[in-house]
């Protein structure tokens, strides 16, 4: 085997599983803790009322953070205002984040991820057809110094073979714990770097989809990108250490700990949202008994921005009653009216804060 060189294509990238031991004592200890945290998150997720809307709102935060890693930055206000109501006037960066969210849901609907699904995910993210890299020219460098850090393998056939091996390892990794399999596969995907653009976001989507595929999650709510942002330097350092020194132990410990931290934080967030919804039901029932319904409260706690059309589309009441209901919810402080051009929106400030803090 040729010695590794940062400036030459890493065509000798080993397939999975690597020769190194993956489940060392330290990795297994962290994995047990991560699995327990994931079980708790799975249970909390089952208790979410109006699951589709609220999970979508949580996914938006993952999409926003994942895109931020690629220097695509938007505000929570712009993002949630466009939720379920995007149009051609939306900010380009908002559209980028919304495409990430859409790609995640599309992947989740497919179940097990096949090799042809991977470029389709990247295509959905960057909004133009994506194919596996075929030739030379792709290098990863330090943007500050221009130094070449890594040169991925080249050739569409080689890349396809490596991706097939990676997906097979995730699916049929034998006795290796699923969390460890996903951690190893995430490194492998980043090392393969199969596309000219969209690799980082596609890799982070795959993490969540694999969690669902392997039964670790039931809905795609694991909000990992925020933790990666907070430790970005270590994230890239650990990836490079595998490539340059085969330091799998350091990478796996880092990734598995991120899973545990994220699962605990996401569960805390979901449980807080559940408490808010229950308190709001009690308040609305007491103050507005004539319009109260559990479905109405769950709807206005399903997304931070509510339109009259949202209530009508949910089939709760017709337009005139929907307008009146939202005004009354504003009157008791559950919602806040906001006028944007000719459109009237109602903002759930408490929900916005709970989702974004």
Coordinates of C-alpha atoms in Angstrom, one line a residue:
X1 CA 0.0 0.0 0.0
X2 CA 1.3 3.5 -0.9
X3 CA 2.0 5.8 2.1
X4 CA -0.7 8.3 2.8
X5 CA -0.2 11.8 1.3
X6 CA -2.5 14.7 1.9
X7 CA -1.8 16.0 -1.6
X8 CA -2.5 12.7 -3.5
X9 CA -6.0 11.0 -3.9
X10 CA -6.6 8.6 -1.0
X11 CA -7.4 5.8 -3.4
X12 CA -6.2 3.3 -0.8
X13 CA -8.9 4.3 1.7
X14 CA -9.6 1.1 3.6
X15 CA -13.1 -0.4 3.5
X16 CA -15.2 -1.0 6.6
X17 CA -14.7 -2.5 9.0
X18 CA -11.2 -1.2 9.6
X19 CA -8.4 -3.4 10.9
X20 CA -8.4 -1.4 14.2
X21 CA -10.6 -2.6 17.0
X22 CA -13.8 -0.5 17.1
X23 CA -15.4 -1.5 20.4
X24 CA -12.7 -0.8 22.9
X25 CA -13.5 -0.7 26.6
X26 CA -13.7 3.2 26.6
X27 CA -15.9 3.2 23.4
X28 CA -18.2 0.6 24.8
X29 CA -18.7 2.4 28.1
X30 CA -19.7 5.6 26.2
X31 CA -21.9 3.6 23.8
X32 CA -23.9 2.1 26.7
X33 CA -24.6 5.7 27.9
X34 CA -25.5 6.9 24.4
X35 CA -27.9 4.0 23.9
X36 CA -29.7 4.7 27.2
X37 CA -30.0 8.4 26.2
X38 CA -31.4 7.4 22.8
X39 CA -34.0 5.1 24.4
X40 CA -35.1 8.0 26.6
X41 CA -35.3 10.3 23.5
X42 CA -37.3 7.7 21.6
X43 CA -39.8 7.4 24.5
X44 CA -40.1 11.2 24.8
X45 CA -40.7 11.4 21.0
X46 CA -43.8 9.1 21.3
X47 CA -45.5 11.6 23.7
X48 CA -45.3 14.6 21.3
X49 CA -48.8 15.8 20.4
X50 CA -49.4 16.9 16.8
X51 CA -46.1 15.0 16.1
X52 CA -45.8 15.9 12.5
X53 CA -45.7 19.7 13.0
X54 CA -43.7 19.8 16.2
X55 CA -41.1 17.3 14.9
X56 CA -40.8 19.4 11.7
X57 CA -40.1 22.5 13.9
X58 CA -37.4 20.6 15.7
X59 CA -35.9 19.3 12.4
X60 CA -35.7 23.0 11.3
X61 CA -33.2 23.6 14.0
X62 CA -31.1 20.7 12.9
X63 CA -31.3 21.9 9.3
X64 CA -30.3 25.5 10.4
X65 CA -27.3 24.3 12.4
X66 CA -26.1 21.9 9.7
X67 CA -26.3 24.6 7.1
X68 CA -24.5 27.0 9.4
X69 CA -21.5 24.7 9.4
X70 CA -21.3 25.4 5.7
X71 CA -21.6 29.2 6.3
X72 CA -25.2 29.3 5.3
X73 CA -26.7 31.4 8.1
X74 CA -30.3 32.5 8.5
X75 CA -32.4 33.7 11.4
X76 CA -34.8 31.6 13.3
X77 CA -37.4 34.3 12.6
X78 CA -37.0 34.1 8.8
X79 CA -36.8 30.3 8.9
X80 CA -39.9 29.6 11.0
X81 CA -41.9 32.3 9.2
X82 CA -41.3 30.3 6.0
X83 CA -42.2 27.0 7.5
X84 CA -44.9 25.4 5.4
X85 CA -45.3 28.6 3.5
X86 CA -42.1 29.1 1.4
X87 CA -42.3 31.1 -1.7
X88 CA -40.1 32.6 -4.4
X89 CA -39.6 35.7 -2.3
X90 CA -37.9 33.8 0.5
X91 CA -34.3 34.6 1.3
X92 CA -31.9 32.3 -0.6
X93 CA -30.3 31.1 2.6
X94 CA -33.7 30.3 4.1
X95 CA -34.4 28.2 0.9
X96 CA -31.1 26.4 1.5
X97 CA -32.1 25.4 5.0
X98 CA -35.7 24.4 3.9
X99 CA -34.2 22.2 1.2
X100 CA -32.1 20.4 3.9
X101 CA -35.2 19.8 6.0
X102 CA -37.1 18.5 2.9
X103 CA -34.2 16.2 2.0
X104 CA -34.2 14.8 5.5
X105 CA -37.9 14.0 5.4
X106 CA -37.6 12.5 1.9
X107 CA -34.8 10.2 3.1
X108 CA -36.8 9.2 6.2
X109 CA -39.7 8.2 4.0
X110 CA -37.5 5.7 2.1
X111 CA -36.6 3.6 5.1
X112 CA -33.3 1.7 4.4
X113 CA -30.8 3.9 2.5
X114 CA -29.7 2.4 -0.8
X115 CA -26.7 3.6 -2.8
X116 CA -28.8 5.6 -5.3
X117 CA -30.5 7.4 -2.5
X118 CA -27.3 9.1 -1.5
X119 CA -26.8 11.4 -4.6
X120 CA -30.5 12.0 -4.5
X121 CA -30.2 13.4 -1.0
X122 CA -27.4 15.7 -2.1
X123 CA -29.4 16.7 -5.1
X124 CA -32.4 17.7 -2.9
X125 CA -30.1 19.7 -0.6
X126 CA -28.3 21.8 -3.3
X127 CA -31.2 21.9 -5.8
X128 CA -29.4 20.7 -8.9
X129 CA -28.4 17.2 -10.1
X130 CA -25.5 15.6 -8.2
X131 CA -23.4 12.8 -9.5
X132 CA -20.5 10.9 -8.1
X133 CA -17.1 12.5 -8.7
X134 CA -15.3 11.1 -11.7
X135 CA -12.0 13.0 -12.1
X136 CA -9.3 14.8 -10.3
X137 CA -9.5 18.3 -8.9
X138 CA -11.3 18.0 -5.6
X139 CA -9.1 18.8 -2.6
X140 CA -10.0 19.9 0.9
X141 CA -7.9 22.8 2.2
X142 CA -7.5 25.2 5.1
X143 CA -9.4 28.3 4.0
X144 CA -7.2 30.6 6.1
X145 CA -3.8 29.3 4.9
X146 CA -4.6 27.5 1.6
X147 CA -2.8 24.4 2.9
X148 CA -4.1 21.1 1.4
X149 CA -5.5 19.1 4.3
X150 CA -6.9 16.1 2.4
X151 CA -7.4 14.7 -1.1
X152 CA -10.3 12.2 -1.4
X153 CA -10.4 9.1 -3.6
X154 CA -11.1 9.6 -7.3
X155 CA -13.2 7.7 -9.9
X156 CA -16.9 7.2 -9.9
X157 CA -16.5 3.4 -9.9
X158 CA -14.2 3.4 -6.9
X159 CA -16.4 5.9 -5.0
X160 CA -19.5 3.8 -5.7
X161 CA -17.7 0.7 -4.5
X162 CA -16.7 2.4 -1.3
X163 CA -20.2 3.8 -0.7
X164 CA -21.7 0.3 -1.2
X165 CA -19.3 -1.1 1.3
X166 CA -20.1 1.7 3.8
X167 CA -23.9 1.2 3.5
X168 CA -23.5 -2.6 3.8
X169 CA -21.5 -2.1 7.0
X170 CA -24.2 0.1 8.5
X171 CA -26.9 -2.4 7.5
X172 CA -25.0 -5.7 8.3
X173 CA -22.2 -4.8 10.7
X174 CA -22.6 -8.0 12.6
X175 CA -22.0 -7.7 16.4
X176 CA -20.7 -4.1 16.2
X177 CA -23.1 -1.8 18.1
X178 CA -25.3 0.3 15.7
X179 CA -24.1 3.6 17.3
X180 CA -20.5 2.6 16.6
X181 CA -21.4 1.5 13.1
X182 CA -22.9 4.9 12.4
X183 CA -19.8 6.7 13.8
X184 CA -17.5 4.6 11.6
X185 CA -19.7 5.2 8.6
X186 CA -19.8 8.9 9.2
X187 CA -16.0 9.1 9.1
X188 CA -16.0 6.9 5.9
X189 CA -18.5 9.1 4.1
X190 CA -16.5 12.2 4.9
X191 CA -13.3 10.5 3.7
X192 CA -15.0 9.3 0.5
X193 CA -16.3 12.8 -0.1
X194 CA -18.3 11.5 -3.1
X195 CA -19.6 14.8 -4.5
X196 CA -18.2 18.1 -5.5
X197 CA -20.6 19.9 -3.2
X198 CA -23.1 19.0 -0.4
X199 CA -20.9 16.3 1.3
X200 CA -21.1 17.8 4.8
X201 CA -24.8 18.3 4.9
X202 CA -25.5 14.9 3.2
X203 CA -23.3 13.2 5.8
X204 CA -25.1 14.8 8.7
X205 CA -28.5 13.8 7.2
X206 CA -27.3 10.2 6.8
X207 CA -26.4 10.1 10.6
X208 CA -30.0 10.8 11.5
X209 CA -31.5 8.5 8.8
X210 CA -29.2 5.6 9.9
X211 CA -30.4 6.1 13.5
X212 CA -34.0 5.7 12.3
X213 CA -33.1 2.8 9.9
X214 CA -31.4 0.8 12.8
X215 CA -34.3 1.5 15.2
X216 CA -32.4 3.9 17.5
X217 CA -34.9 6.6 16.7
X218 CA -38.5 6.5 15.5
X219 CA -38.6 10.1 14.2
X220 CA -35.6 12.1 12.9
X221 CA -35.2 14.5 15.9
X222 CA -31.6 14.0 16.9
X223 CA -30.2 17.5 16.8
X224 CA -26.4 16.8 16.4
X225 CA -25.2 19.7 14.3
X226 CA -25.4 22.2 17.1
X227 CA -23.0 20.1 19.2
X228 CA -20.7 19.7 16.2
X229 CA -20.6 23.5 15.7
X230 CA -19.7 23.9 19.3
X231 CA -16.8 21.5 18.9
X232 CA -16.0 22.1 15.2
X233 CA -12.2 22.3 15.6
X234 CA -12.2 18.9 17.5
X235 CA -14.6 17.4 14.9
X236 CA -12.2 18.0 12.0
X237 CA -9.2 17.1 14.1
X238 CA -10.6 13.7 15.0
X239 CA -11.5 13.0 11.4
X240 CA -8.0 13.8 10.3
X241 CA -6.5 11.7 13.0
X242 CA -8.3 8.6 11.6
X243 CA -7.0 9.3 8.1
X244 CA -3.4 10.1 9.2
X245 CA -2.9 7.8 12.2
X246 CA -5.8 5.4 12.2
X247 CA -6.9 6.8 15.5
X248 CA -10.3 5.2 15.5
X249 CA -10.6 5.2 19.3
X250 CA -10.4 9.0 19.5
X251 CA -12.9 9.5 16.7
X252 CA -15.4 7.0 18.1
X253 CA -15.3 8.4 21.6
X254 CA -15.9 11.9 20.3
X255 CA -18.8 10.9 18.0
X256 CA -20.5 8.6 20.5
X257 CA -20.3 11.3 23.2
X258 CA -21.9 13.8 20.8
X259 CA -24.8 11.3 20.3
X260 CA -25.3 11.0 24.1
X261 CA -25.1 14.8 24.7
X262 CA -27.5 15.5 21.9
X263 CA -30.0 12.8 22.8
X264 CA -30.1 14.1 26.4
X265 CA -30.5 17.7 25.3
X266 CA -33.2 16.9 22.7
X267 CA -35.1 14.9 25.2
X268 CA -35.0 17.8 27.6
X269 CA -36.2 20.1 24.9
X270 CA -39.1 17.8 24.0
X271 CA -40.2 17.3 27.6
X272 CA -40.1 21.1 28.1
X273 CA -42.3 21.5 25.1
X274 CA -44.7 18.9 26.4
X275 CA -45.0 20.7 29.7
X276 CA -45.7 24.0 27.9
X277 CA -48.5 22.4 25.8
X278 CA -50.2 20.9 28.9
X279 CA -50.0 24.3 30.7
X280 CA -51.4 26.1 27.7
X281 CA -54.3 23.6 27.5
X282 CA -55.2 24.3 31.1
X283 CA -55.0 28.1 30.5
X284 CA -57.1 28.1 27.3
X285 CA -59.7 25.8 28.8
X286 CA -60.0 28.0 31.8
X287 CA -60.0 31.4 30.0
X288 CA -61.6 30.5 26.7
X289 CA -63.8 27.5 27.3
X290 CA -66.1 28.3 24.3
X291 CA -63.3 27.9 21.8
X292 CA -61.1 25.4 23.6
X293 CA -60.0 22.1 22.0
X294 CA -56.9 20.1 22.5
X295 CA -56.4 20.1 18.8
X296 CA -56.4 23.9 18.6
X297 CA -53.8 24.2 21.4
X298 CA -51.6 21.5 19.8
X299 CA -51.8 23.2 16.5
X300 CA -50.6 26.6 17.8
X301 CA -47.8 24.8 19.6
X302 CA -46.8 22.9 16.5
X303 CA -45.0 25.8 14.8
X304 CA -44.0 29.3 16.0
X305 CA -45.9 31.2 13.3
X306 CA -49.6 30.5 12.8
X307 CA -51.7 31.8 9.9
X308 CA -55.5 31.8 9.7
X309 CA -55.0 29.4 6.8
X310 CA -53.2 27.0 9.1
X311 CA -56.2 26.7 11.3
X312 CA -58.6 26.3 8.3
X313 CA -56.3 23.7 6.6
X314 CA -56.3 21.7 9.8
X315 CA -60.1 21.3 9.5
X316 CA -60.8 22.8 12.9
X317 CA -63.1 25.7 11.8
X318 CA -63.9 27.9 8.8
X319 CA -61.9 31.1 8.1
X320 CA -64.1 33.6 10.0
X321 CA -64.0 31.5 13.2
X322 CA -60.3 30.8 12.7
X323 CA -59.6 34.5 12.7
X324 CA -61.7 35.0 15.8
X325 CA -60.0 32.1 17.6
X326 CA -56.5 33.5 16.9
X327 CA -57.5 36.9 18.1
X328 CA -58.8 35.5 21.4
X329 CA -55.6 33.5 21.9
X330 CA -53.8 36.8 21.4
X331 CA -56.0 38.4 24.0
X332 CA -54.9 36.0 26.7
X333 CA -51.2 36.2 25.7
X334 CA -50.8 32.8 24.1
X335 CA -50.1 34.4 20.7
X336 CA -48.8 37.8 19.4
X337 CA -50.2 39.4 16.3
X338 CA -47.6 40.5 13.7
X339 CA -48.4 42.3 10.4
X340 CA -46.1 41.7 7.5
X341 CA -47.1 43.7 4.4
X342 CA -50.7 42.6 3.8
X343 CA -50.4 39.3 5.8
X344 CA -51.4 38.9 9.4
X345 CA -49.4 36.3 11.3
X346 CA -49.6 35.1 14.9
X347 CA -46.4 34.3 16.7
X348 CA -46.1 31.8 19.6
X349 CA -43.1 33.5 21.3
X350 CA -42.9 30.9 24.1
X351 CA -42.6 28.1 21.5
X352 CA -40.0 30.1 19.5
X353 CA -37.9 30.5 22.6
X354 CA -38.2 26.9 23.6
X355 CA -37.1 25.7 20.2
X356 CA -34.2 28.0 19.8
X357 CA -32.5 28.6 23.2

